[in-house]
Amino acid sequence: MKTGGMHGLVGLGVGLLILLPLLPLSAQEPKLRATLKGYTDPVTSVAFSPDGKTLASGSFDKTITLWDVATGKEQATLKGHTELLSSVAYSPDGKTLASGSRDQTIKLWDVATGKEQATLKGHAGAVWSVAFSPDGKTLASGGRDKTIKLWDVATGKERASLQGQTDPVLSVAYSPDGKTLASASYKTIKLWDMATGKERATLKEHTAVVSSVAFSPDGKSLASASEDKTVKLWDLPTAKNLDK
């Protein structure tokens, strides 16, 4: 190819690169719909209601705000905790909201009325994470006291305390079938058999605090996020790390 021809192609490529930023964004590109304002302190947790119409958010200011997703307007502010909020979660039927706090308690709220239904006490430290079982009958909570507690949602009573983590439990998540619970802590993830309350496996690959875990919709994979700057995917039938 002649030199002039090569220069022409290069020039065309540069021209296209210059034009690309001026082209309209694809309809598939994420677009900011709204910014919900009103807090004077950091927001720590958010959760959509099952029908997607309401968003709950928890904050350092000790309150939970319920937002109308369609309008972006505040529907209600739930007050009762005495320390910052660390986690919020909706029940599968959307009627109950659970909140975990550094005040060592979990509160259950009636979403329709905004009233507190129950205060669950048992953790000897901050409650960092809460998660409902798929059937909505049990609430799992992870705390600074290195335990995972299982609560009867109907009665508010503690059903079991799962012990085995040697550091604070920062995240808990149920598998879609409700048979397994994952808990995240410093460098490790544990999988628990919900029928027996016994530990099934300990996953060790992270080199720093594991801050969050989530199951795939089919329940075959687990994702974990860590302060070691990685996200790891685990094949649950074999507990094998997929990124290896």
PDB file of N, CA, C and O in Angstrom, residues 49-92:
ATOM      1  N   SER A  49     -39.089  -2.276  46.557  1.00  0.00           N
ATOM      2  CA  SER A  49     -40.195  -3.141  46.924  1.00  0.00           C
ATOM      3  C   SER A  49     -40.373  -4.175  45.810  1.00  0.00           C
ATOM      4  O   SER A  49     -39.971  -3.934  44.665  1.00  0.00           O
ATOM      5  N   PRO A  50     -40.959  -5.342  46.096  1.00  0.00           N
ATOM      6  CA  PRO A  50     -41.115  -6.381  45.063  1.00  0.00           C
ATOM      7  C   PRO A  50     -41.861  -5.915  43.817  1.00  0.00           C
ATOM      8  O   PRO A  50     -41.580  -6.400  42.707  1.00  0.00           O
ATOM      9  N   ASP A  51     -42.812  -4.989  43.957  1.00  0.00           N
ATOM     10  CA  ASP A  51     -43.548  -4.506  42.782  1.00  0.00           C
ATOM     11  C   ASP A  51     -42.824  -3.374  42.069  1.00  0.00           C
ATOM     12  O   ASP A  51     -43.279  -2.893  41.026  1.00  0.00           O
ATOM     13  N   GLY A  52     -41.691  -2.928  42.614  1.00  0.00           N
ATOM     14  CA  GLY A  52     -40.886  -1.899  41.970  1.00  0.00           C
ATOM     15  C   GLY A  52     -41.425  -0.489  42.090  1.00  0.00           C
ATOM     16  O   GLY A  52     -40.837   0.445  41.530  1.00  0.00           O
ATOM     17  N   LYS A  53     -42.498  -0.301  42.841  1.00  0.00           N
ATOM     18  CA  LYS A  53     -43.108   1.023  42.920  1.00  0.00           C
ATOM     19  C   LYS A  53     -42.522   1.918  44.015  1.00  0.00           C
ATOM     20  O   LYS A  53     -42.686   3.138  43.985  1.00  0.00           O
ATOM     21  N   THR A  54     -41.875   1.292  44.985  1.00  0.00           N
ATOM     22  CA  THR A  54     -41.346   2.043  46.119  1.00  0.00           C
ATOM     23  C   THR A  54     -39.879   1.698  46.338  1.00  0.00           C
ATOM     24  O   THR A  54     -39.467   0.553  46.143  1.00  0.00           O
ATOM     25  N   LEU A  55     -39.111   2.680  46.733  1.00  0.00           N
ATOM     26  CA  LEU A  55     -37.714   2.474  47.091  1.00  0.00           C
ATOM     27  C   LEU A  55     -37.529   2.871  48.547  1.00  0.00           C
ATOM     28  O   LEU A  55     -37.972   3.937  48.972  1.00  0.00           O
ATOM     29  N   ALA A  56     -36.878   2.000  49.311  1.00  0.00           N
ATOM     30  CA  ALA A  56     -36.557   2.316  50.703  1.00  0.00           C
ATOM     31  C   ALA A  56     -35.078   2.645  50.798  1.00  0.00           C
ATOM     32  O   ALA A  56     -34.250   1.998  50.153  1.00  0.00           O
ATOM     33  N   SER A  57     -34.734   3.635  51.594  1.00  0.00           N
ATOM     34  CA  SER A  57     -33.334   3.998  51.794  1.00  0.00           C
ATOM     35  C   SER A  57     -33.074   4.248  53.275  1.00  0.00           C
ATOM     36  O   SER A  57     -33.905   4.830  53.973  1.00  0.00           O
ATOM     37  N   GLY A  58     -31.911   3.779  53.729  1.00  0.00           N
ATOM     38  CA  GLY A  58     -31.518   3.981  55.121  1.00  0.00           C
ATOM     39  C   GLY A  58     -30.309   4.896  55.185  1.00  0.00           C
ATOM     40  O   GLY A  58     -29.490   4.914  54.269  1.00  0.00           O
ATOM     41  N   SER A  59     -30.177   5.622  56.284  1.00  0.00           N
ATOM     42  CA  SER A  59     -29.150   6.650  56.354  1.00  0.00           C
ATOM     43  C   SER A  59     -28.460   6.709  57.709  1.00  0.00           C
ATOM     44  O   SER A  59     -28.916   6.132  58.703  1.00  0.00           O
ATOM     45  N   PHE A  60     -27.352   7.437  57.725  1.00  0.00           N
ATOM     46  CA  PHE A  60     -26.653   7.751  58.969  1.00  0.00           C
ATOM     47  C   PHE A  60     -27.544   8.559  59.915  1.00  0.00           C
ATOM     48  O   PHE A  60     -27.280   8.612  61.116  1.00  0.00           O
ATOM     49  N   ASP A  61     -28.583   9.202  59.381  1.00  0.00           N
ATOM     50  CA  ASP A  61     -29.423  10.058  60.225  1.00  0.00           C
ATOM     51  C   ASP A  61     -30.447   9.265  61.043  1.00  0.00           C
ATOM     52  O   ASP A  61     -31.337   9.836  61.648  1.00  0.00           O
ATOM     53  N   LYS A  62     -30.317   7.911  61.009  1.00  0.00           N
ATOM     54  CA  LYS A  62     -31.131   6.997  61.836  1.00  0.00           C
ATOM     55  C   LYS A  62     -32.530   6.772  61.287  1.00  0.00           C
ATOM     56  O   LYS A  62     -33.365   6.151  61.944  1.00  0.00           O
ATOM     57  N   THR A  63     -32.832   7.269  60.099  1.00  0.00           N
ATOM     58  CA  THR A  63     -34.172   7.137  59.532  1.00  0.00           C
ATOM     59  C   THR A  63     -34.177   6.310  58.252  1.00  0.00           C
ATOM     60  O   THR A  63     -33.149   6.105  57.616  1.00  0.00           O
ATOM     61  N   ILE A  64     -35.393   5.857  57.901  1.00  0.00           N
ATOM     62  CA  ILE A  64     -35.637   5.189  56.624  1.00  0.00           C
ATOM     63  C   ILE A  64     -36.618   6.056  55.853  1.00  0.00           C
ATOM     64  O   ILE A  64     -37.632   6.510  56.409  1.00  0.00           O
ATOM     65  N   THR A  65     -36.330   6.278  54.595  1.00  0.00           N
ATOM     66  CA  THR A  65     -37.239   7.041  53.746  1.00  0.00           C
ATOM     67  C   THR A  65     -37.816   6.121  52.678  1.00  0.00           C
ATOM     68  O   THR A  65     -37.093   5.323  52.071  1.00  0.00           O
ATOM     69  N   LEU A  66     -39.130   6.226  52.462  1.00  0.00           N
ATOM     70  CA  LEU A  66     -39.805   5.493  51.391  1.00  0.00           C
ATOM     71  C   LEU A  66     -40.115   6.479  50.274  1.00  0.00           C
ATOM     72  O   LEU A  66     -40.714   7.532  50.504  1.00  0.00           O
ATOM     73  N   TRP A  67     -39.683   6.120  49.062  1.00  0.00           N
ATOM     74  CA  TRP A  67     -39.810   7.008  47.911  1.00  0.00           C
ATOM     75  C   TRP A  67     -40.741   6.405  46.866  1.00  0.00           C
ATOM     76  O   TRP A  67     -40.703   5.204  46.613  1.00  0.00           O
ATOM     77  N   ASP A  68     -41.549   7.259  46.243  1.00  0.00           N
ATOM     78  CA  ASP A  68     -42.377   6.856  45.108  1.00  0.00           C
ATOM     79  C   ASP A  68     -41.478   6.839  43.878  1.00  0.00           C
ATOM     80  O   ASP A  68     -40.975   7.885  43.454  1.00  0.00           O
ATOM     81  N   VAL A  69     -41.248   5.660  43.314  1.00  0.00           N
ATOM     82  CA  VAL A  69     -40.308   5.538  42.200  1.00  0.00           C
ATOM     83  C   VAL A  69     -40.796   6.304  40.969  1.00  0.00           C
ATOM     84  O   VAL A  69     -39.994   6.891  40.235  1.00  0.00           O
ATOM     85  N   ALA A  70     -42.090   6.332  40.724  1.00  0.00           N
ATOM     86  CA  ALA A  70     -42.628   6.998  39.533  1.00  0.00           C
ATOM     87  C   ALA A  70     -42.445   8.504  39.580  1.00  0.00           C
ATOM     88  O   ALA A  70     -42.130   9.139  38.574  1.00  0.00           O
ATOM     89  N   THR A  71     -42.615   9.097  40.766  1.00  0.00           N
ATOM     90  CA  THR A  71     -42.555  10.548  40.881  1.00  0.00           C
ATOM     91  C   THR A  71     -41.262  11.052  41.528  1.00  0.00           C
ATOM     92  O   THR A  71     -40.920  12.223  41.407  1.00  0.00           O
ATOM     93  N   GLY A  72     -40.564  10.159  42.243  1.00  0.00           N
ATOM     94  CA  GLY A  72     -39.359  10.576  42.952  1.00  0.00           C
ATOM     95  C   GLY A  72     -39.655  11.315  44.246  1.00  0.00           C
ATOM     96  O   GLY A  72     -38.752  11.843  44.889  1.00  0.00           O
ATOM     97  N   LYS A  73     -40.933  11.315  44.657  1.00  0.00           N
ATOM     98  CA  LYS A  73     -41.318  12.040  45.859  1.00  0.00           C
ATOM     99  C   LYS A  73     -41.268  11.137  47.098  1.00  0.00           C
ATOM    100  O   LYS A  73     -41.499   9.942  47.017  1.00  0.00           O
ATOM    101  N   GLU A  74     -40.991  11.762  48.220  1.00  0.00           N
ATOM    102  CA  GLU A  74     -40.940  11.045  49.484  1.00  0.00           C
ATOM    103  C   GLU A  74     -42.351  10.676  49.930  1.00  0.00           C
ATOM    104  O   GLU A  74     -43.243  11.514  49.972  1.00  0.00           O
ATOM    105  N   GLN A  75     -42.549   9.385  50.264  1.00  0.00           N
ATOM    106  CA  GLN A  75     -43.854   8.925  50.727  1.00  0.00           C
ATOM    107  C   GLN A  75     -43.947   8.944  52.250  1.00  0.00           C
ATOM    108  O   GLN A  75     -44.982   9.274  52.813  1.00  0.00           O
ATOM    109  N   ALA A  76     -42.860   8.540  52.896  1.00  0.00           N
ATOM    110  CA  ALA A  76     -42.874   8.458  54.359  1.00  0.00           C
ATOM    111  C   ALA A  76     -41.458   8.417  54.905  1.00  0.00           C
ATOM    112  O   ALA A  76     -40.523   8.023  54.203  1.00  0.00           O
ATOM    113  N   THR A  77     -41.295   8.804  56.151  1.00  0.00           N
ATOM    114  CA  THR A  77     -40.025   8.688  56.867  1.00  0.00           C
ATOM    115  C   THR A  77     -40.273   7.859  58.124  1.00  0.00           C
ATOM    116  O   THR A  77     -41.146   8.207  58.930  1.00  0.00           O
ATOM    117  N   LEU A  78     -39.544   6.774  58.253  1.00  0.00           N
ATOM    118  CA  LEU A  78     -39.720   5.864  59.382  1.00  0.00           C
ATOM    119  C   LEU A  78     -38.636   6.151  60.427  1.00  0.00           C
ATOM    120  O   LEU A  78     -37.446   6.105  60.122  1.00  0.00           O
ATOM    121  N   LYS A  79     -39.079   6.427  61.646  1.00  0.00           N
ATOM    122  CA  LYS A  79     -38.153   6.787  62.710  1.00  0.00           C
ATOM    123  C   LYS A  79     -38.310   5.846  63.899  1.00  0.00           C
ATOM    124  O   LYS A  79     -39.427   5.456  64.237  1.00  0.00           O
ATOM    125  N   GLY A  80     -37.187   5.483  64.510  1.00  0.00           N
ATOM    126  CA  GLY A  80     -37.247   4.598  65.657  1.00  0.00           C
ATOM    127  C   GLY A  80     -35.884   4.114  66.089  1.00  0.00           C
ATOM    128  O   GLY A  80     -35.648   3.874  67.269  1.00  0.00           O
ATOM    129  N   HIS A  81     -34.960   3.980  65.126  1.00  0.00           N
ATOM    130  CA  HIS A  81     -33.600   3.572  65.464  1.00  0.00           C
ATOM    131  C   HIS A  81     -32.865   4.712  66.165  1.00  0.00           C
ATOM    132  O   HIS A  81     -33.152   5.893  65.935  1.00  0.00           O
ATOM    133  N   THR A  82     -31.904   4.332  67.007  1.00  0.00           N
ATOM    134  CA  THR A  82     -31.149   5.342  67.751  1.00  0.00           C
ATOM    135  C   THR A  82     -29.716   5.499  67.245  1.00  0.00           C
ATOM    136  O   THR A  82     -28.965   6.312  67.766  1.00  0.00           O
ATOM    137  N   GLU A  83     -29.364   4.700  66.233  1.00  0.00           N
ATOM    138  CA  GLU A  83     -28.052   4.811  65.607  1.00  0.00           C
ATOM    139  C   GLU A  83     -28.231   4.679  64.090  1.00  0.00           C
ATOM    140  O   GLU A  83     -29.328   4.415  63.600  1.00  0.00           O
ATOM    141  N   LEU A  84     -27.153   4.833  63.351  1.00  0.00           N
ATOM    142  CA  LEU A  84     -27.215   4.812  61.884  1.00  0.00           C
ATOM    143  C   LEU A  84     -27.781   3.504  61.359  1.00  0.00           C
ATOM    144  O   LEU A  84     -27.661   2.446  61.967  1.00  0.00           O
ATOM    145  N   LEU A  85     -28.439   3.590  60.193  1.00  0.00           N
ATOM    146  CA  LEU A  85     -28.991   2.433  59.495  1.00  0.00           C
ATOM    147  C   LEU A  85     -27.918   1.793  58.635  1.00  0.00           C
ATOM    148  O   LEU A  85     -27.179   2.481  57.937  1.00  0.00           O
ATOM    149  N   SER A  86     -27.841   0.481  58.659  1.00  0.00           N
ATOM    150  CA  SER A  86     -26.839  -0.214  57.856  1.00  0.00           C
ATOM    151  C   SER A  86     -27.444  -1.056  56.741  1.00  0.00           C
ATOM    152  O   SER A  86     -26.791  -1.338  55.748  1.00  0.00           O
ATOM    153  N   SER A  87     -28.715  -1.465  56.896  1.00  0.00           N
ATOM    154  CA  SER A  87     -29.303  -2.355  55.900  1.00  0.00           C
ATOM    155  C   SER A  87     -30.820  -2.264  55.932  1.00  0.00           C
ATOM    156  O   SER A  87     -31.424  -2.149  57.007  1.00  0.00           O
ATOM    157  N   VAL A  88     -31.448  -2.316  54.752  1.00  0.00           N
ATOM    158  CA  VAL A  88     -32.908  -2.390  54.643  1.00  0.00           C
ATOM    159  C   VAL A  88     -33.258  -3.486  53.647  1.00  0.00           C
ATOM    160  O   VAL A  88     -32.529  -3.713  52.681  1.00  0.00           O
ATOM    161  N   ALA A  89     -34.383  -4.178  53.890  1.00  0.00           N
ATOM    162  CA  ALA A  89     -34.800  -5.263  53.004  1.00  0.00           C
ATOM    163  C   ALA A  89     -36.312  -5.429  53.066  1.00  0.00           C
ATOM    164  O   ALA A  89     -36.903  -5.386  54.155  1.00  0.00           O
ATOM    165  N   TYR A  90     -36.927  -5.626  51.904  1.00  0.00           N
ATOM    166  CA  TYR A  90     -38.365  -5.878  51.821  1.00  0.00           C
ATOM    167  C   TYR A  90     -38.652  -7.371  51.927  1.00  0.00           C
ATOM    168  O   TYR A  90     -37.889  -8.200  51.428  1.00  0.00           O
ATOM    169  N   SER A  91     -39.778  -7.692  52.554  1.00  0.00           N
ATOM    170  CA  SER A  91     -40.263  -9.068  52.537  1.00  0.00           C
ATOM    171  C   SER A  91     -40.735  -9.388  51.121  1.00  0.00           C
ATOM    172  O   SER A  91     -41.057  -8.482  50.345  1.00  0.00           O
ATOM    173  N   PRO A  92     -40.784 -10.672  50.745  1.00  0.00           N
ATOM    174  CA  PRO A  92     -41.191 -11.040  49.380  1.00  0.00           C
ATOM    175  C   PRO A  92     -42.579 -10.526  48.986  1.00  0.00           C
ATOM    176  O   PRO A  92     -42.819 -10.240  47.816  1.00  0.00           O
TER     177      PRO A  92
END
